[in-house]
Structures are given as C-alpha cells and as structure tokens.
C-alpha positions as a printed Julia matrix, in Angstrom:
69×3 Matrix{Float64}:
   9.27   -1.0     7.76
  10.78   -3.78    9.89
  10.01   -3.8    13.67
   9.75    0.07   13.78
   6.44    0.22   15.47
   5.74   -3.45   16.46
   8.66   -5.66   17.37
   8.54   -8.7    15.24
   6.37   -7.26   12.5
   7.34   -6.19    8.98
   5.2    -4.11    6.57
   5.0    -2.48    3.29
   2.69    0.42    2.25
   1.76    2.36   -0.77
  -0.12    5.49   -1.03
  -3.4     5.88   -2.92
  -3.22    9.22   -4.73
  -6.19   10.84   -6.48
  -5.71   14.12   -8.33
  -2.4    14.62   -6.62
  -3.57   14.19   -3.17
  -2.96   11.13   -0.98
  -6.43   10.01    0.17
  -5.71    6.48    1.52
  -2.95    3.65    1.76
  -2.68    0.04    1.07
  -0.55   -1.91    3.55
   0.55   -5.54    4.01
   2.03   -6.64    7.22
   3.35   -9.94    8.35
   5.18  -11.6    11.33
   8.96  -11.51   10.55
   8.91  -15.28   11.37
   7.06  -15.59    8.09
   8.93  -13.37    5.81
  12.6   -12.52    5.23
  12.93   -9.14    7.09
  15.54   -7.87    4.93
  13.59   -8.31    1.79
   9.75   -7.93    2.64
   9.71   -4.83    0.32
  11.15   -6.91   -2.48
   8.69   -9.79   -1.73
   5.46   -7.94   -1.69
   6.28   -4.25   -2.58
   5.24   -4.56   -6.29
   2.05   -6.24   -5.37
   1.18   -3.37   -2.81
   1.99   -0.73   -5.38
  -0.27   -2.39   -7.95
  -2.99   -2.72   -5.42
  -2.89    0.93   -4.6
  -2.99    1.83   -8.36
  -6.1    -0.34   -8.68
  -7.8     1.5    -5.78
  -7.08    4.84   -7.3
  -8.7     3.79  -10.54
 -11.66    2.42   -8.81
 -12.17    5.3    -6.31
 -11.83    8.21   -8.69
 -14.99    8.04  -10.54
 -17.1     7.45   -7.39
 -15.64   10.07   -5.24
 -14.64   12.89   -7.45
 -16.63   12.16  -10.71
 -13.65   12.4   -12.82
 -11.52   10.27  -15.06
  -8.56    8.33  -13.74
  -5.25   10.28  -13.77
C-alpha cells in the first residue's frame, strides 16, 4: 500500500499460510522519502513473500506437529 493508512508510508505484506489457513503476516514498511512509492512492491515484494514462506516452514512443525505443506 502507498499512504493508504498513514500518509507518507509505503508497505508490502505477505500472508503466512499454514494448512490453508492464514495464521500471520510478514510486512515491510518504509517512509516514502526512502523508497520509490510506485515500485515499493517491486523493490521488496519478492523478499517479503520469501520471508513469509520461511516462516511457514519454521512454524508448522512447532505449532501443528505436521510436515510443511
């Protein structure tokens, strides 16, 4: 999002999904003065999605006792 909730702030989020259920989210936010507002998703989106996937893999065995999906 770009200045939707807080003027001058941009953010990118990705869900943490375990067994088909969203259980958390990973979010990166930054002042628009430090990032290009029109491309914040392109700048960090891939890293945010990758981080959410790593959290999914780390959380599943501890909370649900199952194998990663």
